Amino acid sequence: MSENKKYNIEVRVWIEEAEGAFLGIGKIWLLENIKKTGSITNAAKEMKMAYRQAWQLVEEMNQRAESPLVEKLLGGKGGGGAKLTEAGERAIEVFYEVEKRIKEFALKETQNLKF
Amino acid sequence: MSENKKYNIEVRVWIEEAEGAFLGIGKIWLLENIKKTGSITNAAKEMKMAYRQAWQLVEEMNQRAESPLVEKLLGGKGGGGAKLTEAGERAIEVFYEVEKRIKEFALKETQNLKF
DNA sequence: CAGCAGTATTCTTTTAAAAACATACTGAAA
DNA sequence: TTTCAGTATGTTTTTAAAAGAATACTGCTG
């Protein structure tokens, strides 16, 4: 009764829709950075991610949501930009809320794991 | 109040140990197939997975568990084989139990998702 | 109407993961 | 002492995903 390794339960949460994965932690981070920086370009830089991929993720989200999460502004002063819609703001909150509850539940299950 | 998309929460559960991922659903399936077929070779075939990879997964599990989950028999009649240890049997049960509880909890959280 | 900065989109290259291939090794049993 | 089927392990090939590069488009502003 001495050398006991520590094990803990990890949980990954995401939200699906008929067509497939809709919203996971990666897209949430992207939403947060778009909110913070005001554009997909700068959000991508912040995350050291290619603009191309960030743009694709935004497309996916917008198409799979009932109403778009990100509003894109084309051209104009500063070339345009992107900002969260009401639905986008709510999505962040809802996701974190759900994720938090599930992770807390998982943590409780961690007691006494042995292998 | 009509076109409402259906969203549901998906959850992936696995168990970590200091060195990294220890046990997820993939390794559990492998354990089950080893139990069923009596060898890594046949388990791998069953799962249409390369023997090499199956063998590596077994190594990982055994090293990260406090005591091995799979006992390997080398040479002899039939070339040898592999079988689950007591710890291996228990690992399957524990994993499914934990996973089931968490997924049930997640299901309850699914109500009223809207995006 | 030229400049600008971000969005939109296609094409190419790189990289990393998985699969496939090849070959020893092991030990009971005939 | 050869056979056999499974374990053990290194090398090569394939494949899919990510990254990168290149280019067109948009519409305000000076």
Short mmCIF file of N, CA and C in Angstrom, two decimals, chain B residues 7-81:
data_model
loop_
_atom_site.label_atom_id
_atom_site.label_comp_id
_atom_site.label_asym_id
_atom_site.label_seq_id
_atom_site.Cartn_x
_atom_site.Cartn_y
_atom_site.Cartn_z
N TYR B 7 -29.82 20.52 -31.43
CA TYR B 7 -28.43 20.44 -31.03
C TYR B 7 -28.30 19.46 -29.89
N ASN B 8 -27.21 18.69 -29.89
CA ASN B 8 -27.00 17.88 -28.71
C ASN B 8 -25.53 17.85 -28.30
N ILE B 9 -25.35 17.66 -27.03
CA ILE B 9 -24.02 17.69 -26.44
C ILE B 9 -23.35 16.35 -26.62
N GLU B 10 -22.12 16.39 -27.11
CA GLU B 10 -21.32 15.18 -27.22
C GLU B 10 -20.19 15.26 -26.22
N VAL B 11 -19.82 14.12 -25.70
CA VAL B 11 -18.78 14.08 -24.68
C VAL B 11 -17.83 12.94 -24.98
N ARG B 12 -16.56 13.24 -24.87
CA ARG B 12 -15.55 12.20 -25.02
C ARG B 12 -14.84 12.07 -23.68
N VAL B 13 -14.75 10.86 -23.19
CA VAL B 13 -14.16 10.64 -21.87
C VAL B 13 -12.89 9.80 -22.00
N TRP B 14 -11.85 10.18 -21.30
CA TRP B 14 -10.68 9.32 -21.21
C TRP B 14 -9.98 9.55 -19.89
N ILE B 15 -9.05 8.67 -19.59
CA ILE B 15 -8.37 8.75 -18.31
C ILE B 15 -6.90 9.06 -18.54
N GLU B 16 -6.41 10.04 -17.80
CA GLU B 16 -5.02 10.43 -17.95
C GLU B 16 -4.21 10.05 -16.73
N GLU B 17 -2.93 9.99 -17.00
CA GLU B 17 -1.97 9.72 -15.94
C GLU B 17 -0.84 10.69 -16.20
N ALA B 18 0.09 10.82 -15.28
CA ALA B 18 1.14 11.83 -15.39
C ALA B 18 1.74 11.94 -16.80
N GLU B 19 2.00 10.82 -17.44
CA GLU B 19 2.68 10.82 -18.74
C GLU B 19 1.76 11.11 -19.92
N GLY B 20 0.46 11.19 -19.67
CA GLY B 20 -0.46 11.46 -20.78
C GLY B 20 -1.65 10.54 -20.77
N ALA B 21 -2.31 10.43 -21.92
CA ALA B 21 -3.53 9.64 -22.03
C ALA B 21 -3.26 8.18 -21.68
N PHE B 22 -4.10 7.65 -20.87
CA PHE B 22 -3.89 6.28 -20.41
C PHE B 22 -4.94 5.33 -21.00
N LEU B 23 -6.18 5.73 -20.96
CA LEU B 23 -7.24 4.81 -21.34
C LEU B 23 -8.45 5.55 -21.89
N GLY B 24 -8.75 5.31 -23.18
CA GLY B 24 -9.95 5.86 -23.78
C GLY B 24 -10.74 4.74 -24.44
N ILE B 25 -11.78 5.11 -25.14
CA ILE B 25 -12.66 4.08 -25.69
C ILE B 25 -11.94 3.17 -26.68
N GLY B 26 -10.97 3.70 -27.40
CA GLY B 26 -10.22 2.90 -28.37
C GLY B 26 -9.47 1.75 -27.70
N LYS B 27 -8.79 2.07 -26.62
CA LYS B 27 -8.04 1.02 -25.92
C LYS B 27 -8.99 0.04 -25.25
N ILE B 28 -10.11 0.54 -24.80
CA ILE B 28 -11.09 -0.36 -24.20
C ILE B 28 -11.58 -1.38 -25.22
N TRP B 29 -11.88 -0.92 -26.43
CA TRP B 29 -12.31 -1.86 -27.47
C TRP B 29 -11.24 -2.91 -27.71
N LEU B 30 -10.00 -2.45 -27.70
CA LEU B 30 -8.89 -3.38 -27.92
C LEU B 30 -8.85 -4.43 -26.81
N LEU B 31 -8.98 -3.97 -25.57
CA LEU B 31 -9.00 -4.91 -24.45
C LEU B 31 -10.10 -5.94 -24.63
N GLU B 32 -11.27 -5.45 -25.00
CA GLU B 32 -12.40 -6.37 -25.17
C GLU B 32 -12.11 -7.41 -26.24
N ASN B 33 -11.49 -6.98 -27.32
CA ASN B 33 -11.19 -7.92 -28.40
C ASN B 33 -10.08 -8.89 -28.04
N ILE B 34 -9.14 -8.45 -27.24
CA ILE B 34 -8.10 -9.36 -26.78
C ILE B 34 -8.73 -10.44 -25.90
N LYS B 35 -9.62 -9.99 -25.05
CA LYS B 35 -10.33 -10.94 -24.19
C LYS B 35 -11.09 -11.97 -25.04
N LYS B 36 -11.74 -11.46 -26.06
CA LYS B 36 -12.59 -12.31 -26.90
C LYS B 36 -11.77 -13.28 -27.76
N THR B 37 -10.64 -12.81 -28.30
CA THR B 37 -9.91 -13.62 -29.28
C THR B 37 -8.69 -14.32 -28.71
N GLY B 38 -8.20 -13.86 -27.58
CA GLY B 38 -7.04 -14.51 -26.98
C GLY B 38 -5.69 -14.11 -27.53
N SER B 39 -5.67 -13.16 -28.46
CA SER B 39 -4.37 -12.69 -28.92
C SER B 39 -4.46 -11.26 -29.47
N ILE B 40 -3.33 -10.59 -29.47
CA ILE B 40 -3.29 -9.24 -30.02
C ILE B 40 -3.51 -9.30 -31.53
N THR B 41 -2.89 -10.27 -32.15
CA THR B 41 -3.02 -10.45 -33.60
C THR B 41 -4.49 -10.53 -34.02
N ASN B 42 -5.21 -11.41 -33.38
CA ASN B 42 -6.61 -11.58 -33.79
C ASN B 42 -7.49 -10.41 -33.38
N ALA B 43 -7.18 -9.83 -32.25
CA ALA B 43 -7.92 -8.64 -31.83
C ALA B 43 -7.75 -7.55 -32.89
N ALA B 44 -6.52 -7.37 -33.34
CA ALA B 44 -6.23 -6.34 -34.33
C ALA B 44 -7.01 -6.62 -35.61
N LYS B 45 -7.00 -7.87 -36.05
CA LYS B 45 -7.75 -8.23 -37.27
C LYS B 45 -9.21 -7.88 -37.10
N GLU B 46 -9.77 -8.29 -36.00
CA GLU B 46 -11.17 -8.02 -35.69
C GLU B 46 -11.49 -6.54 -35.88
N MET B 47 -10.55 -5.71 -35.47
CA MET B 47 -10.79 -4.27 -35.49
C MET B 47 -10.24 -3.62 -36.76
N LYS B 48 -9.78 -4.44 -37.68
CA LYS B 48 -9.16 -3.91 -38.91
C LYS B 48 -8.12 -2.86 -38.58
N MET B 49 -7.27 -3.23 -37.65
CA MET B 49 -6.20 -2.33 -37.22
C MET B 49 -4.89 -3.10 -37.39
N ALA B 50 -3.81 -2.38 -37.65
CA ALA B 50 -2.52 -3.03 -37.82
C ALA B 50 -2.05 -3.63 -36.49
N TYR B 51 -1.46 -4.83 -36.58
CA TYR B 51 -0.95 -5.48 -35.38
C TYR B 51 0.01 -4.57 -34.64
N ARG B 52 0.88 -3.93 -35.43
CA ARG B 52 1.89 -3.04 -34.85
C ARG B 52 1.27 -2.01 -33.91
N GLN B 53 0.22 -1.38 -34.38
CA GLN B 53 -0.41 -0.34 -33.58
C GLN B 53 -1.08 -0.93 -32.35
N ALA B 54 -1.78 -2.05 -32.55
CA ALA B 54 -2.45 -2.68 -31.42
C ALA B 54 -1.41 -3.03 -30.35
N TRP B 55 -0.29 -3.56 -30.79
CA TRP B 55 0.75 -3.94 -29.86
C TRP B 55 1.26 -2.72 -29.09
N GLN B 56 1.45 -1.62 -29.81
CA GLN B 56 1.92 -0.41 -29.17
C GLN B 56 0.92 0.10 -28.12
N LEU B 57 -0.34 0.04 -28.44
CA LEU B 57 -1.36 0.47 -27.49
C LEU B 57 -1.30 -0.38 -26.22
N VAL B 58 -1.11 -1.67 -26.41
CA VAL B 58 -1.00 -2.55 -25.25
C VAL B 58 0.21 -2.17 -24.40
N GLU B 59 1.33 -1.93 -25.05
CA GLU B 59 2.52 -1.50 -24.32
C GLU B 59 2.24 -0.27 -23.47
N GLU B 60 1.63 0.72 -24.11
CA GLU B 60 1.32 1.97 -23.43
C GLU B 60 0.46 1.73 -22.19
N MET B 61 -0.60 0.98 -22.40
CA MET B 61 -1.51 0.68 -21.29
C MET B 61 -0.75 0.02 -20.16
N ASN B 62 -0.01 -1.01 -20.50
CA ASN B 62 0.68 -1.77 -19.47
C ASN B 62 1.67 -0.93 -18.69
N GLN B 63 2.36 -0.04 -19.42
CA GLN B 63 3.36 0.77 -18.73
C GLN B 63 2.73 1.84 -17.84
N ARG B 64 1.59 2.32 -18.26
CA ARG B 64 0.98 3.41 -17.51
C ARG B 64 0.06 2.94 -16.40
N ALA B 65 -0.32 1.71 -16.46
CA ALA B 65 -1.14 1.16 -15.38
C ALA B 65 -0.23 0.81 -14.21
N GLU B 66 -0.81 0.74 -13.02
CA GLU B 66 -0.02 0.36 -11.87
C GLU B 66 0.46 -1.08 -12.03
N SER B 67 -0.41 -1.91 -12.53
CA SER B 67 0.02 -3.26 -12.91
C SER B 67 -0.59 -3.56 -14.27
N PRO B 68 0.10 -4.36 -15.08
CA PRO B 68 -0.30 -4.60 -16.47
C PRO B 68 -1.76 -5.01 -16.62
N LEU B 69 -2.35 -4.58 -17.72
CA LEU B 69 -3.74 -4.93 -18.01
C LEU B 69 -3.80 -6.14 -18.92
N VAL B 70 -2.71 -6.37 -19.63
CA VAL B 70 -2.67 -7.48 -20.59
C VAL B 70 -1.44 -8.32 -20.30
N GLU B 71 -1.65 -9.62 -20.25
CA GLU B 71 -0.54 -10.54 -20.05
C GLU B 71 -0.22 -11.17 -21.40
N LYS B 72 1.03 -11.08 -21.79
CA LYS B 72 1.42 -11.60 -23.10
C LYS B 72 2.18 -12.90 -22.94
N LEU B 73 1.83 -13.87 -23.77
CA LEU B 73 2.47 -15.18 -23.71
C LEU B 73 3.29 -15.34 -24.97
N LEU B 74 4.58 -15.62 -24.78
CA LEU B 74 5.49 -15.66 -25.92
C LEU B 74 5.82 -17.09 -26.30
N GLY B 75 5.76 -17.39 -27.58
CA GLY B 75 6.15 -18.70 -28.08
C GLY B 75 5.25 -19.82 -27.58
N GLY B 76 5.71 -21.04 -27.75
CA GLY B 76 4.93 -22.18 -27.27
C GLY B 76 3.87 -22.61 -28.26
N LYS B 77 3.03 -23.47 -27.83
CA LYS B 77 1.98 -24.01 -28.71
C LYS B 77 1.07 -22.86 -29.20
N GLY B 78 0.91 -22.81 -30.49
CA GLY B 78 0.09 -21.73 -31.04
C GLY B 78 0.80 -20.39 -31.08
N GLY B 79 2.09 -20.40 -30.77
CA GLY B 79 2.88 -19.16 -30.89
C GLY B 79 2.75 -18.23 -29.70
N GLY B 80 1.78 -18.47 -28.86
CA GLY B 80 1.60 -17.59 -27.71
C GLY B 80 0.22 -16.97 -27.75
N GLY B 81 0.12 -15.78 -27.22
CA GLY B 81 -1.19 -15.13 -27.18
C GLY B 81 -1.18 -14.01 -26.17
#
